Amino acid sequence: NELEEDTFAVSEAMEGLIREMALIKEGVFKGYTIASIRKQEAEDINRVCQFYWEQTQLKSKCLIIVDEAIDIHHASTVSWKLFNNIDANRDIARIADDQGNVHVLIDATKKGPMDGHHRPWPDDIIMSEEIKEKVNDKWEVYGIEKNHQ
């Protein structure tokens, strides 16, 4: 499913780090922003956050950062990463601006040793077309209508 959004250009200073940014306007006044980045060091999350809240005109209450391979225009994929790639104690921050407004930063990127995460991070599983067909053929067996897929 597609999101209602405004995309915007990234400054030259952030080229190479920020792949894409979009302000999502799903039924709320200020919406939220999703950024896909090419993270090379842990500090990149803070650089993106600082750029966003200091340099852009599109201010929202929440900035979600995902890895560069994530399609930020696909709500299901973003939600999957958002709910599976975070630890609330480590990856959610509240940031107050100089006017007293509080914003939320959510780091939904893969974690590794540079982030203080020393266990291997699992790769995404990609189903073959054969497996997808087998699953799709079973929806009716499970009592799920095809139009709900």
XYZ file of C-alpha atoms in Angstrom:
149
model
C 0.000 0.000 0.000
C 1.236 3.427 -0.924
C 1.635 6.343 1.478
C 0.450 9.932 1.033
C 3.683 11.850 1.100
C 5.891 14.757 0.085
C 9.462 13.920 -0.870
C 12.150 16.543 -0.756
C 15.691 17.053 -1.958
C 18.596 16.403 0.345
C 21.349 18.985 0.621
C 24.754 18.313 -0.888
C 26.187 18.012 2.614
C 24.073 14.902 3.182
C 24.516 13.315 -0.276
C 26.017 9.864 0.093
C 24.493 9.472 3.546
C 20.773 10.132 3.018
C 19.386 8.165 0.076
C 15.831 9.505 0.317
C 13.513 11.364 2.682
C 9.727 11.719 2.652
C 7.208 13.479 4.882
C 4.308 11.075 5.371
C 0.865 12.650 5.805
C -1.318 9.699 6.812
C -4.317 11.451 8.361
C -2.342 13.672 10.724
C -1.531 17.368 10.567
C 2.247 17.216 10.942
C 2.797 13.636 9.841
C 6.102 11.889 10.268
C 9.244 11.604 8.198
C 11.039 8.507 6.955
C 14.664 8.652 5.829
C 16.626 5.855 4.220
C 20.349 6.158 4.799
C 23.651 4.510 3.914
C 24.896 4.098 7.496
C 28.652 3.685 7.712
C 29.213 4.687 11.322
C 27.044 4.960 14.426
C 27.265 8.772 14.423
C 25.451 8.892 11.045
C 22.090 8.585 12.842
C 22.812 11.743 14.849
C 24.063 13.569 11.740
C 20.811 12.815 9.893
C 18.716 13.820 12.889
C 20.576 17.105 13.346
C 20.341 17.902 9.627
C 16.635 17.158 9.585
C 15.626 19.299 12.543
C 18.018 22.169 11.845
C 18.081 22.416 8.059
C 14.768 21.266 6.593
C 11.513 23.142 6.315
C 9.462 19.940 6.654
C 9.302 19.471 10.375
C 7.337 16.605 11.842
C 7.002 15.158 15.305
C 8.746 11.903 14.392
C 11.755 10.948 12.262
C 12.145 7.258 11.375
C 15.492 6.194 9.915
C 15.833 2.937 7.942
C 18.580 1.332 5.879
C 19.148 2.472 2.291
C 17.714 -0.728 0.777
C 14.272 -0.097 2.306
C 11.569 1.354 0.036
C 10.334 4.231 2.179
C 7.215 4.528 0.009
C 5.945 1.069 0.961
C 4.115 1.199 4.304
C 4.237 -2.538 4.967
C 8.012 -2.760 4.547
C 8.641 0.332 6.675
C 6.341 -1.023 9.401
C 8.112 -4.380 9.315
C 11.494 -2.717 9.841
C 10.115 -0.280 12.383
C 8.690 -3.005 14.602
C 11.474 -5.564 14.121
C 14.690 -3.535 14.004
C 14.400 -1.597 17.231
C 15.025 -1.960 20.915
C 13.036 0.799 22.613
C 15.752 1.513 25.180
C 18.455 1.830 22.548
C 16.756 3.075 19.383
C 14.096 5.607 20.404
C 15.074 9.093 21.514
C 13.064 12.124 22.589
C 14.609 15.376 21.433
C 13.463 18.827 22.574
C 14.022 21.768 20.253
C 14.777 25.328 21.382
C 11.046 26.173 21.390
C 10.199 23.376 23.831
C 8.658 21.048 21.236
C 9.487 17.381 21.708
C 10.279 15.212 18.681
C 10.875 11.477 18.461
C 13.745 9.798 16.625
C 13.461 6.087 15.823
C 16.552 4.290 14.514
C 15.204 1.256 12.618
C 18.488 0.478 10.869
C 20.396 -2.793 11.131
C 22.673 -2.842 14.131
C 26.253 -4.085 14.272
C 29.437 -3.730 16.318
C 29.692 0.015 15.542
C 26.309 0.369 17.313
C 27.407 -1.720 20.302
C 25.471 -4.751 18.980
C 27.875 -7.685 18.771
C 25.547 -10.537 17.808
C 25.073 -11.187 14.080
C 22.136 -9.267 12.588
C 19.986 -11.575 10.450
C 19.591 -10.934 6.740
C 16.105 -10.571 5.288
C 14.552 -13.768 4.020
C 13.423 -13.572 0.428
C 10.967 -16.218 -0.705
C 11.362 -17.817 -4.106
C 8.500 -17.471 -6.593
C 7.766 -21.183 -6.087
C 7.241 -20.702 -2.339
C 5.131 -17.588 -2.913
C 2.869 -19.567 -5.253
C 2.522 -22.393 -2.709
C 1.536 -19.917 0.012
C -0.919 -18.075 -2.252
C -2.534 -21.365 -3.278
C -3.279 -22.168 0.383
C -5.168 -18.977 1.397
C -8.574 -20.540 0.726
C -7.584 -23.710 2.608
C -6.910 -21.518 5.639
C -10.253 -19.743 5.256
C -8.738 -16.467 4.105
C -10.386 -14.779 1.145
C -8.090 -13.969 -1.769
C -8.961 -10.266 -1.723
C -7.469 -9.991 1.805
C -3.963 -11.011 0.751
